[in-house]
Short mmCIF file of C-alpha atoms and ligand atoms in Angstrom, two decimals:
data_model
loop_
_atom_site.label_atom_id
_atom_site.label_comp_id
_atom_site.label_asym_id
_atom_site.label_seq_id
_atom_site.Cartn_x
_atom_site.Cartn_y
_atom_site.Cartn_z
CA MET A 1 55.58 13.91 -40.74
CA PRO A 2 55.18 10.82 -37.86
CA HIS A 3 53.27 13.38 -35.95
CA LYS A 4 49.81 13.90 -36.71
CA ASP A 5 49.41 16.71 -33.38
CA PRO A 6 51.58 19.45 -33.57
CA PRO A 7 54.57 18.60 -30.90
CA THR A 8 53.62 19.49 -26.90
CA PRO A 9 56.93 20.26 -24.45
CA ALA A 10 58.08 16.92 -23.07
CA ALA A 11 56.92 16.82 -19.70
CA SER A 12 59.54 14.61 -18.27
CA ALA A 13 63.28 13.22 -19.67
CA VAL A 14 63.67 12.57 -22.99
CA ASP A 15 65.07 9.91 -24.07
CA SER A 16 64.33 8.21 -27.41
CA GLU A 17 65.24 10.65 -31.01
CA GLU A 18 61.30 10.64 -31.70
CA GLU A 19 60.80 12.24 -27.62
CA LEU A 20 63.79 14.50 -28.19
CA PHE A 21 62.34 15.73 -31.68
CA THR A 22 59.03 16.50 -30.14
CA ALA A 23 60.66 18.29 -27.22
CA ALA A 24 62.68 20.67 -29.63
CA CYS A 25 59.76 21.20 -31.48
CA GLY A 26 57.54 21.89 -28.61
CA HIS A 27 60.34 24.49 -27.25
CA ALA A 28 60.77 26.18 -30.91
CA ARG A 29 56.95 26.62 -31.09
CA GLN A 30 56.77 28.26 -27.24
CA ALA A 31 59.40 30.59 -28.62
CA ALA A 32 57.51 31.38 -31.54
CA VAL A 33 53.78 32.06 -29.35
CA LEU A 34 55.89 34.65 -27.32
CA ALA A 35 57.41 36.07 -30.81
CA SER A 36 53.84 36.31 -32.07
CA VAL A 37 52.65 38.18 -28.77
CA GLU A 38 55.80 40.69 -30.19
CA SER A 39 53.73 40.99 -33.59
CA LEU A 40 50.78 41.69 -31.93
CA LEU A 41 52.52 44.67 -29.77
CA GLY A 42 54.26 46.09 -32.86
CA TRP A 43 50.96 46.14 -34.63
CA ASP A 44 49.28 47.76 -32.04
CA GLU A 45 52.41 50.30 -31.72
CA LEU A 46 51.42 51.25 -35.56
CA THR A 47 47.63 51.19 -35.66
CA LEU A 48 46.15 52.50 -32.31
CA MET A 49 48.92 53.38 -30.04
CA PRO A 50 48.35 56.33 -28.34
CA PRO A 51 51.60 58.86 -29.67
CA ARG A 52 53.01 59.10 -25.47
CA ALA A 53 52.78 55.94 -24.91
CA GLY A 54 56.05 55.17 -27.10
CA PRO A 55 58.66 54.98 -24.60
CA HIS A 56 56.85 52.48 -22.09
CA ARG A 57 55.76 50.25 -25.12
CA ALA A 58 59.87 50.57 -26.33
CA GLU A 59 60.61 49.16 -22.43
CA GLN A 60 57.63 46.56 -23.52
CA ALA A 61 59.10 45.84 -26.64
CA ALA A 62 62.62 45.34 -25.07
CA ALA A 63 61.68 43.20 -22.01
CA LEU A 64 59.79 40.61 -24.25
CA ALA A 65 62.63 40.61 -27.00
CA ALA A 66 64.78 39.55 -23.83
CA ILE A 67 62.68 36.62 -22.99
CA VAL A 68 62.18 35.97 -26.28
CA HIS A 69 65.90 35.32 -27.13
CA ARG A 70 66.43 33.43 -23.59
CA GLN A 71 64.08 31.21 -24.98
CA ARG A 72 65.31 30.48 -28.08
CA THR A 73 69.01 30.33 -26.88
CA SER A 74 68.11 27.75 -23.61
CA PRO A 75 71.01 25.16 -23.07
CA GLU A 76 68.32 22.46 -23.22
CA GLN A 77 67.36 23.40 -26.81
CA ALA A 78 70.96 23.57 -27.97
CA GLU A 79 71.72 20.06 -26.43
CA ARG A 80 68.34 18.67 -27.73
CA LEU A 81 69.46 19.99 -31.20
CA ALA A 82 73.16 19.14 -31.14
CA ARG A 83 71.99 15.36 -30.47
CA LEU A 84 69.13 15.67 -33.10
CA SER A 85 71.61 16.89 -35.71
CA GLU A 86 74.31 14.39 -35.07
CA GLY A 87 71.66 11.37 -34.45
CA PRO A 88 69.66 9.20 -37.11
CA LEU A 89 66.72 11.55 -37.56
CA GLY A 90 69.01 14.36 -38.42
CA ARG A 91 71.09 12.55 -40.88
CA ASP A 92 68.86 9.94 -42.55
CA GLY A 93 65.48 10.83 -41.33
CA PRO A 94 62.52 11.52 -43.52
CA ALA A 95 63.42 14.41 -45.44
CA GLU A 96 60.90 16.73 -43.76
CA ILE A 97 62.24 16.08 -40.34
CA ALA A 98 65.54 16.69 -41.28
CA ALA A 99 64.93 19.66 -43.03
CA THR A 100 63.28 20.91 -39.69
CA ILE A 101 66.25 19.70 -37.41
CA ARG A 102 68.53 21.51 -39.73
CA LEU A 103 66.53 24.78 -40.20
CA LEU A 104 65.51 24.89 -35.91
CA LYS A 105 69.52 24.44 -35.49
CA HIS A 106 70.54 27.06 -38.00
CA ASP A 107 68.19 29.95 -36.47
CA PHE A 108 69.19 28.32 -32.67
CA ASP A 109 73.15 28.96 -33.47
CA LYS A 110 72.15 32.25 -35.31
CA ARG A 111 70.33 33.53 -32.04
CA ALA A 112 72.58 31.77 -29.83
CA ARG A 113 75.76 33.99 -31.27
CA THR A 114 73.87 37.18 -30.98
CA PRO A 115 74.11 38.68 -27.39
CA ALA A 116 70.92 39.41 -25.20
CA ARG A 117 72.33 43.07 -24.77
CA LEU A 118 72.33 43.70 -28.95
CA VAL A 119 68.94 41.92 -28.90
CA GLU A 120 67.68 43.82 -26.01
CA GLU A 121 69.50 46.92 -27.28
CA LEU A 122 68.07 46.68 -30.69
CA ALA A 123 64.23 46.12 -29.92
CA ARG A 124 64.38 49.24 -27.79
CA THR A 125 66.02 51.55 -30.22
CA CYS A 126 63.91 50.26 -32.82
CA VAL A 127 60.72 51.25 -31.50
CA GLU A 128 62.00 54.57 -30.77
CA ALA A 129 63.62 55.48 -33.64
CA GLN A 130 60.36 54.24 -35.81
CA GLN A 131 58.35 56.66 -33.48
CA ALA A 132 61.11 59.12 -34.22
CA TRP A 133 61.05 58.09 -38.32
CA ALA A 134 57.11 59.20 -37.84
CA SER A 135 58.09 62.86 -36.63
CA ALA A 136 60.90 63.46 -38.54
CA ARG A 137 58.56 62.29 -41.76
CA ALA A 138 56.14 64.46 -40.95
CA ALA A 139 58.45 67.33 -40.51
CA SER A 140 60.07 66.32 -43.33
CA SER A 141 63.60 66.69 -41.46
CA TRP A 142 66.56 64.46 -42.00
CA VAL A 143 68.38 65.68 -39.07
CA MET A 144 65.89 64.44 -36.50
CA LEU A 145 66.09 60.79 -37.79
CA GLU A 146 70.05 60.87 -38.67
CA PRO A 147 71.47 60.12 -35.18
CA TRP A 148 68.61 57.31 -34.92
CA LEU A 149 70.23 55.41 -38.31
CA GLU A 150 73.77 56.02 -37.01
CA ARG A 151 72.77 54.00 -33.86
CA ILE A 152 70.70 51.04 -35.84
CA PHE A 153 73.22 50.91 -38.57
CA ALA A 154 76.14 50.37 -36.20
CA LEU A 155 73.97 48.08 -34.06
CA LYS A 156 73.00 46.07 -37.51
CA ARG A 157 76.63 45.75 -38.70
CA GLU A 158 77.42 44.11 -34.71
CA GLN A 159 74.53 41.96 -34.76
CA ALA A 160 75.42 40.55 -38.90
CA THR A 161 79.42 39.80 -37.68
CA CYS A 162 77.99 38.16 -34.91
CA GLN A 163 75.10 35.80 -35.98
CA LEU A 164 76.76 34.39 -38.88
CA PRO A 165 80.31 35.44 -39.16
CA ASP A 166 81.72 33.76 -41.87
CA ARG A 167 79.30 35.65 -44.20
CA ASP A 168 79.67 38.43 -45.37
CA PRO A 169 77.82 41.12 -43.46
CA TYR A 170 75.17 41.92 -45.87
CA ASP A 171 74.55 38.69 -46.49
CA SER A 172 73.99 37.45 -42.99
CA LEU A 173 71.61 40.36 -42.01
CA MET A 174 69.42 39.15 -45.73
CA ASP A 175 69.62 35.27 -44.18
CA ASP A 176 67.08 37.05 -41.45
CA TYR A 177 64.92 37.26 -44.40
CA GLU A 178 65.85 35.21 -47.52
CA PRO A 179 67.47 32.64 -45.77
CA GLY A 180 70.90 31.17 -47.47
CA ALA A 181 70.57 34.39 -50.51
CA ARG A 182 74.15 35.98 -51.68
CA TRP A 183 73.88 39.70 -52.53
CA THR A 184 76.54 39.22 -55.24
CA ALA A 185 74.05 36.62 -57.08
CA LEU A 186 70.95 39.22 -56.57
CA ALA A 187 73.34 42.02 -57.83
CA GLU A 188 74.00 40.23 -61.06
CA ARG A 189 70.06 39.42 -61.22
CA PHE A 190 69.05 42.57 -60.68
CA ASP A 191 71.38 44.14 -63.35
CA ARG A 192 70.01 42.17 -65.81
CA LEU A 193 66.45 42.98 -64.74
CA ARG A 194 67.26 46.93 -64.75
CA ALA A 195 68.68 46.37 -68.20
CA GLY A 196 65.20 45.38 -69.26
CA ILE A 197 63.38 47.77 -67.06
CA VAL A 198 65.08 51.11 -67.67
CA PRO A 199 64.39 50.57 -71.71
CA LEU A 200 60.67 49.94 -71.04
CA VAL A 201 60.06 52.31 -68.58
CA GLN A 202 61.72 55.33 -71.75
CA ARG A 203 58.71 53.17 -74.27
CA CYS A 204 56.58 53.71 -71.63
CA VAL A 205 56.96 57.49 -71.35
CA GLU A 206 57.38 58.43 -74.63
CA SER A 207 54.77 56.63 -75.88
CA ARG A 208 51.89 58.44 -77.41
CA ASN A 209 49.55 56.26 -76.79
CA ARG A 210 49.88 56.52 -72.61
CA PRO A 211 46.66 55.53 -71.09
CA ASP A 212 44.81 57.91 -68.91
CA ASP A 213 44.62 57.80 -65.31
CA SER A 214 42.67 60.50 -64.98
CA ILE A 215 39.57 58.73 -63.73
CA LEU A 216 41.89 56.99 -60.75
CA ARG A 217 41.94 60.97 -59.18
CA ARG A 218 38.17 61.44 -59.24
CA SER A 219 36.19 61.33 -55.55
CA TYR A 220 36.02 57.91 -54.06
CA PRO A 221 34.23 58.41 -50.68
CA ILE A 222 35.69 56.90 -48.04
CA ALA A 223 32.74 55.20 -46.53
CA ALA A 224 32.31 53.34 -49.81
CA GLN A 225 36.19 52.38 -50.22
CA GLN A 226 35.91 50.34 -46.87
CA ARG A 227 33.28 48.29 -48.32
CA PHE A 228 34.07 47.77 -51.68
CA VAL A 229 37.66 46.78 -50.39
CA HIS A 230 36.54 44.26 -47.71
CA GLU A 231 34.44 42.86 -50.74
CA VAL A 232 37.69 42.56 -52.86
CA ALA A 233 39.76 40.92 -50.24
CA GLU A 234 36.79 38.50 -48.81
CA SER A 235 36.03 37.91 -52.71
CA ILE A 236 39.69 36.59 -53.32
CA GLY A 237 39.67 34.49 -50.10
CA PHE A 238 40.84 36.60 -47.28
CA ASP A 239 39.14 34.86 -44.20
CA PHE A 240 38.06 37.49 -41.88
CA ASP A 241 37.45 34.97 -39.12
CA ARG A 242 41.07 34.57 -39.25
CA GLY A 243 42.24 38.59 -39.61
CA ARG A 244 41.15 41.75 -40.19
CA LEU A 245 41.92 44.84 -42.03
CA ASP A 246 42.87 48.12 -40.06
CA THR A 247 43.99 51.63 -41.18
CA THR A 248 47.90 52.78 -40.80
CA GLU A 249 50.37 54.98 -42.15
CA HIS A 250 52.24 52.72 -43.77
CA PRO A 251 50.27 49.24 -45.04
CA PHE A 252 51.49 45.84 -43.69
CA CYS A 253 50.43 42.36 -42.59
CA SER A 254 51.16 40.86 -39.79
CA THR A 255 50.32 37.85 -37.59
CA ALA A 256 49.45 37.61 -34.21
CA GLY A 257 48.88 33.78 -34.33
CA PRO A 258 47.58 31.01 -37.16
CA ASP A 259 44.18 32.12 -36.83
CA ASP A 260 45.20 35.83 -36.65
CA CYS A 261 46.40 37.48 -39.73
CA ARG A 262 46.34 41.68 -39.19
CA ILE A 263 46.14 43.46 -42.48
CA THR A 264 46.52 47.19 -42.89
CA THR A 265 46.20 49.76 -45.55
CA ARG A 266 45.51 53.65 -46.02
CA TRP A 267 42.77 55.98 -47.51
CA ASP A 268 42.59 58.64 -50.00
CA GLU A 269 39.92 60.03 -51.28
CA GLY A 270 41.29 61.24 -54.26
CA PHE A 271 42.84 58.28 -55.86
CA LEU A 272 41.26 54.73 -55.36
CA PRO A 273 44.30 52.73 -56.00
CA THR A 274 46.28 53.95 -52.65
CA ALA A 275 43.82 51.61 -51.09
CA LEU A 276 42.49 49.01 -53.35
CA TYR A 277 46.12 47.86 -54.27
CA GLY A 278 47.04 48.35 -50.72
CA VAL A 279 44.48 45.77 -49.46
CA LEU A 280 44.83 43.25 -52.88
CA HIS A 281 48.57 43.58 -51.59
CA GLU A 282 48.61 42.93 -48.10
CA ALA A 283 45.48 40.33 -48.49
CA GLY A 284 48.41 38.61 -50.52
CA HIS A 285 50.47 38.37 -47.88
CA GLY A 286 47.69 37.26 -45.59
CA LEU A 287 46.46 34.41 -48.05
CA TYR A 288 49.88 32.67 -47.56
CA GLU A 289 49.64 33.78 -43.95
CA GLN A 290 46.37 31.73 -43.64
CA GLY A 291 47.48 29.23 -46.08
CA LEU A 292 50.25 28.09 -43.77
CA PRO A 293 49.93 24.90 -42.24
CA ARG A 294 48.65 25.67 -39.31
CA GLN A 295 49.38 22.67 -36.85
CA TRP A 296 52.87 23.43 -37.59
CA PHE A 297 52.82 27.14 -36.25
CA GLY A 298 55.78 28.29 -35.53
CA LEU A 299 57.91 25.73 -36.80
CA PRO A 300 59.48 25.40 -40.37
CA PRO A 301 56.63 23.40 -41.76
CA GLY A 302 54.55 26.01 -40.84
CA GLU A 303 56.27 28.96 -41.88
CA ALA A 304 56.66 31.17 -44.61
CA ALA A 305 59.63 30.33 -47.21
CA SER A 306 61.27 33.51 -47.00
CA LEU A 307 59.82 37.42 -47.17
CA GLY A 308 60.98 37.00 -51.47
CA ILE A 309 58.02 34.41 -51.46
CA HIS A 310 55.84 35.91 -49.14
CA GLU A 311 56.11 39.29 -51.24
CA SER A 312 55.55 36.95 -55.04
CA GLN A 313 51.99 35.97 -52.83
CA SER A 314 51.36 39.98 -52.25
CA ARG A 315 52.64 41.09 -55.99
CA LEU A 316 51.17 38.44 -57.78
CA TRP A 317 47.74 39.49 -56.11
CA GLU A 318 48.34 43.10 -56.40
CA ASN A 319 49.58 42.99 -60.21
CA LEU A 320 49.19 39.81 -62.07
CA VAL A 321 45.41 39.21 -60.82
CA GLY A 322 44.69 42.66 -59.73
CA ARG A 323 45.61 44.99 -63.00
CA SER A 324 44.66 42.24 -65.58
CA GLU A 325 41.48 42.52 -68.15
CA GLY A 326 39.92 38.97 -66.33
CA PHE A 327 40.10 40.27 -63.06
CA TRP A 328 38.61 44.00 -63.91
CA GLU A 329 35.52 42.17 -66.09
CA TRP A 330 34.28 40.76 -62.65
CA CYS A 331 35.54 43.85 -60.40
CA PHE A 332 34.11 46.49 -62.43
CA PRO A 333 30.57 46.40 -62.11
CA ARG A 334 31.09 46.03 -58.32
CA ALA A 335 33.08 49.44 -58.37
CA GLN A 336 30.92 50.77 -60.58
CA ALA A 337 28.20 50.14 -57.79
CA ALA A 338 30.37 51.33 -55.09
CA PHE A 339 31.16 54.58 -56.94
CA PRO A 340 28.46 55.71 -58.54
CA GLU A 341 29.63 58.92 -59.52
CA ALA A 342 32.93 58.92 -60.24
CA LEU A 343 32.57 55.53 -62.61
CA SER A 344 29.29 56.58 -64.49
CA ASP A 345 31.06 56.85 -68.30
CA VAL A 346 33.70 54.60 -67.42
CA ASP A 347 34.15 51.05 -68.39
CA ALA A 348 35.80 48.28 -67.58
CA ALA A 349 38.72 48.18 -70.30
CA SER A 350 39.75 52.11 -69.59
CA MET A 351 39.35 51.18 -65.85
CA GLN A 352 42.04 48.19 -66.38
CA ARG A 353 44.32 50.26 -68.63
CA ALA A 354 44.14 53.54 -66.57
CA LEU A 355 46.09 51.03 -63.73
CA MET A 356 48.58 49.92 -66.19
CA ALA A 357 50.01 53.77 -66.29
CA VAL A 358 53.75 54.04 -65.82
CA ARG A 359 55.30 57.18 -64.38
CA PRO A 360 57.88 57.84 -62.69
CA SER A 361 57.63 59.33 -59.05
CA LEU A 362 59.16 59.78 -55.56
CA ILE A 363 57.70 57.43 -53.68
CA ARG A 364 57.59 53.68 -53.78
CA VAL A 365 54.92 52.49 -52.10
CA GLU A 366 52.84 54.20 -54.67
CA ALA A 367 55.10 53.60 -57.61
CA ASP A 368 53.77 51.73 -60.46
CA GLU A 369 54.37 47.90 -61.55
CA VAL A 370 57.72 48.69 -63.93
CA THR A 371 59.15 51.35 -62.11
CA TYR A 372 58.78 50.17 -58.59
CA ASN A 373 62.26 47.60 -59.09
CA LEU A 374 64.32 51.03 -59.66
CA HIS A 375 63.11 52.22 -56.30
CA VAL A 376 64.10 48.86 -54.67
CA MET A 377 67.47 48.00 -56.28
CA MET A 378 68.37 51.69 -55.53
CA ARG A 379 67.66 50.70 -51.63
CA PHE A 380 69.84 47.56 -52.11
CA ASP A 381 72.62 49.53 -53.44
CA LEU A 382 72.48 52.29 -50.78
CA GLU A 383 72.03 49.94 -47.38
CA ARG A 384 74.70 47.75 -49.44
CA GLY A 385 77.08 51.04 -48.73
CA LEU A 386 75.70 51.64 -45.63
CA ILE A 387 76.62 48.35 -44.14
CA ASP A 388 79.93 47.63 -45.72
CA GLY A 389 81.32 51.41 -44.38
CA SER A 390 81.41 52.89 -48.62
CA LEU A 391 78.38 55.03 -47.63
CA ARG A 392 78.53 57.51 -44.16
CA VAL A 393 74.86 57.66 -42.78
CA ALA A 394 75.18 61.66 -42.73
CA ASP A 395 75.97 61.41 -46.63
CA LEU A 396 72.94 59.33 -47.30
CA PRO A 397 69.99 61.84 -48.13
CA SER A 398 72.64 63.65 -50.74
CA ALA A 399 73.55 59.81 -51.97
CA TRP A 400 69.36 58.83 -52.14
CA ASN A 401 69.14 62.27 -54.49
CA ASP A 402 71.65 61.49 -56.86
CA ARG A 403 70.76 58.09 -57.10
CA PHE A 404 67.42 58.75 -57.71
CA GLU A 405 67.83 61.89 -60.23
CA GLN A 406 70.46 59.53 -62.25
CA ASP A 407 67.41 56.51 -62.05
CA PHE A 408 64.43 58.49 -62.57
CA GLY A 409 65.41 62.15 -63.72
CA ILE A 410 63.68 63.53 -61.00
CA ARG A 411 65.46 65.13 -58.02
CA PRO A 412 63.31 65.07 -54.70
CA PRO A 413 62.17 67.76 -53.52
CA SER A 414 62.02 67.19 -50.12
CA ASP A 415 63.67 64.66 -47.52
CA ALA A 416 60.01 63.37 -46.97
CA ASP A 417 59.98 62.58 -50.60
CA GLY A 418 63.01 60.91 -50.59
CA VAL A 419 64.80 59.38 -47.92
CA LEU A 420 62.53 59.47 -45.08
CA GLN A 421 59.75 57.89 -46.86
CA ASP A 422 60.60 54.46 -45.80
CA ILE A 423 60.03 52.98 -41.94
CA HIS A 424 62.03 50.15 -43.07
CA TRP A 425 65.35 50.95 -41.74
CA SER A 426 64.40 52.85 -38.50
CA GLY A 427 62.67 49.58 -38.01
CA GLY A 428 66.01 48.17 -38.03
CA LEU A 429 64.87 46.12 -41.62
CA VAL A 430 68.37 45.95 -43.48
CA GLY A 431 68.70 43.35 -46.38
CA TYR A 432 64.67 43.55 -46.46
CA PHE A 433 64.59 45.73 -49.67
CA PRO A 434 65.35 43.09 -51.94
CA THR A 435 62.76 40.88 -51.11
CA TYR A 436 60.87 42.86 -53.02
CA ALA A 437 62.15 42.77 -56.34
CA LEU A 438 62.48 39.36 -55.48
CA GLY A 439 58.91 38.70 -55.14
CA ASN A 440 58.02 40.56 -58.59
CA ILE A 441 60.49 38.01 -60.20
CA CYS A 442 59.19 35.02 -58.37
CA ALA A 443 55.51 36.12 -59.06
CA ALA A 444 55.63 36.05 -62.57
CA GLN A 445 57.45 32.87 -62.83
CA LEU A 446 54.84 31.06 -60.12
CA MET A 447 51.33 32.95 -62.61
CA ALA A 448 53.07 31.64 -65.76
CA ALA A 449 53.47 28.01 -64.39
CA ALA A 450 49.42 28.47 -62.92
CA GLU A 451 48.23 29.70 -66.38
CA GLY A 452 49.76 26.72 -67.36
CA ALA A 453 48.63 24.30 -64.83
CA ILE A 454 44.80 25.76 -65.10
CA PRO A 455 43.63 26.16 -68.69
CA ASP A 456 40.61 28.37 -68.20
CA LEU A 457 42.06 30.44 -65.21
CA TRP A 458 41.29 33.78 -66.34
CA GLN A 459 38.32 33.00 -67.73
CA SER A 460 37.61 32.11 -63.71
CA LEU A 461 39.10 34.63 -62.93
CA ALA A 462 36.36 37.29 -64.80
CA LYS A 463 33.63 35.31 -63.45
CA GLY A 464 34.83 36.06 -59.78
CA ARG A 465 36.23 32.64 -59.37
CA PHE A 466 39.21 32.51 -57.50
CA SER A 467 39.67 29.80 -55.79
CA PRO A 468 41.22 27.69 -58.54
CA LEU A 469 44.34 29.61 -58.36
CA LEU A 470 44.50 29.64 -54.65
CA ASP A 471 43.94 26.24 -54.41
CA TRP A 472 46.91 26.23 -56.79
CA LEU A 473 49.02 28.64 -54.73
CA ARG A 474 48.51 26.61 -51.76
CA SER A 475 49.47 23.32 -52.97
CA ALA A 476 52.32 24.68 -54.72
CA VAL A 477 53.24 27.35 -52.33
CA HIS A 478 51.68 27.89 -48.91
CA GLY A 479 51.47 23.98 -48.18
CA ARG A 480 54.91 23.67 -48.50
CA GLY A 481 56.25 25.61 -45.74
CA ARG A 482 59.92 26.76 -45.39
CA LEU A 483 61.33 23.32 -46.05
CA LEU A 484 62.55 24.28 -49.26
CA ASP A 485 64.66 27.46 -49.79
CA SER A 486 63.35 30.18 -52.03
CA GLU A 487 64.91 29.17 -55.42
CA SER A 488 64.25 25.40 -54.73
CA LEU A 489 60.57 25.93 -53.88
CA VAL A 490 59.68 28.30 -57.09
CA GLU A 491 61.68 25.69 -59.12
CA ALA A 492 59.81 22.42 -57.34
CA ALA A 493 56.18 24.42 -57.84
CA THR A 494 56.98 25.92 -61.62
CA GLY A 495 59.30 23.24 -63.20
CA SER A 496 61.90 25.84 -63.99
CA PRO A 497 64.74 26.94 -61.82
CA MET A 498 64.39 30.76 -60.84
CA SER A 499 64.83 33.34 -63.45
CA GLU A 500 64.21 37.05 -63.81
CA GLN A 501 63.02 36.45 -67.81
CA TRP A 502 59.21 35.65 -66.92
CA LEU A 503 59.11 39.22 -64.93
CA LEU A 504 60.48 40.50 -68.25
CA GLU A 505 58.22 39.32 -70.45
CA SER A 506 55.25 39.68 -68.51
CA LEU A 507 56.01 43.48 -67.73
CA GLU A 508 56.74 43.94 -71.55
CA ARG A 509 53.70 41.82 -72.51
CA ARG A 510 51.21 43.83 -70.18
CA TYR A 511 52.46 47.25 -70.28
CA GLY A 512 53.48 47.41 -74.03
CA LYS A 513 49.84 46.80 -74.99
CA ALA A 514 48.71 49.14 -72.33
CA HIS A 515 50.74 51.68 -73.93
CA GLY A 516 49.87 50.86 -77.39
CA PHE A 517 53.41 49.28 -78.42
CA GLY A 518 52.90 45.36 -77.20
ZN1 ZN B 1 54.58 43.15 -49.12
#
């Protein structure tokens, strides 16, 4: 990049290509700054906002969404991007600059085709629907949520046809999270994954040598958990001077600025993994956000490649590091010091093995690493039906329960344990679920490449030295921003085209060993 400093809006009329590029970047960055305020309000809504503040927050969200949308679709920016993409920088400029122009134009055109009325209505409806979801889930009452999902899926179908009219509507929605992804290719990938996972789950469940995970269900006082997980997050590299950890019902990571990454978790005194793996997961997202080139905040070189790549970072730390023998060699003495009563008769090896137990269960966010992908693939199929019209919202609970029974052999006893468990659909996040399984696929492939690139990786992790792995991820993934799409990024980082084979091999090797058949 020729610009050493982050671009700022040009004060006067622009002439040269360079000045035009600087002005376009400055404009886009300004929109990203406004959007980061939206993100902060969203964080507050789920973390601190009092229950009755919802209606006014919905107005704030809609008002701000309208301002951000105006900024993102301004005629001056349309003109700049049109000139740039036709000009020498866009056509034959340095690869990074040409990619930045192409991505800014893609995003701009998508938004410009979506009417402001729809953007505002979606923002307002989603805030209110998320409040309705929280009440509906608490009461396990589908009818409290149903009218909201009717409205949201109608609005999402409209958004899909507006923003990328030439694409399949589901692909159009996925483009917000996984740019360029096609559901047909993803469905084939998932079929191959499923064909490996279903028999693996079966072997784990039928194993006579299943890990004993009862030690995880002892008493782990919350105050001690809070100190412990903070230490773990800090040790793997999460920078608490540029981020914070709070408590929410549904853990998440959101970014309110280049030096302001918010992660959340929930606490369960009777089950240590809830908070520990919630934090390892969200801190993995946080490490990615904190590793993006901060001088390019809000512009493609400083943005995450996709949500699938984002999820690869969280899953890598949560599962591939956090459930490994090496990690527990380092972590166990710290856990024992934090929970002396619960862990007095336990050793590192039995702790690590307990964390590998596979058991079909109702709730996605509490699922083990192997069955997790089945939860995701089921939602991918259901939401596609809701978008293409083959499934009606009214029929969703029964479709959910039937499919769940077919995949897991259990029928959810209530809607709270079934169709009401996730916040995504009420938050307007449609086309988002497949990025979770994609993240698992990429995580395994990236970890295999890191093992090849760092010869003493596991010895380092066992000593609590996480920086060789983090440094590798910084240069292979974080530092590249969004200039490559996820398939190209994975190939550039690992030297092989993206494949689910690494994940299947990793699951079979690690879970086979933990269940006595590997
Ligand atoms: Zn995640």
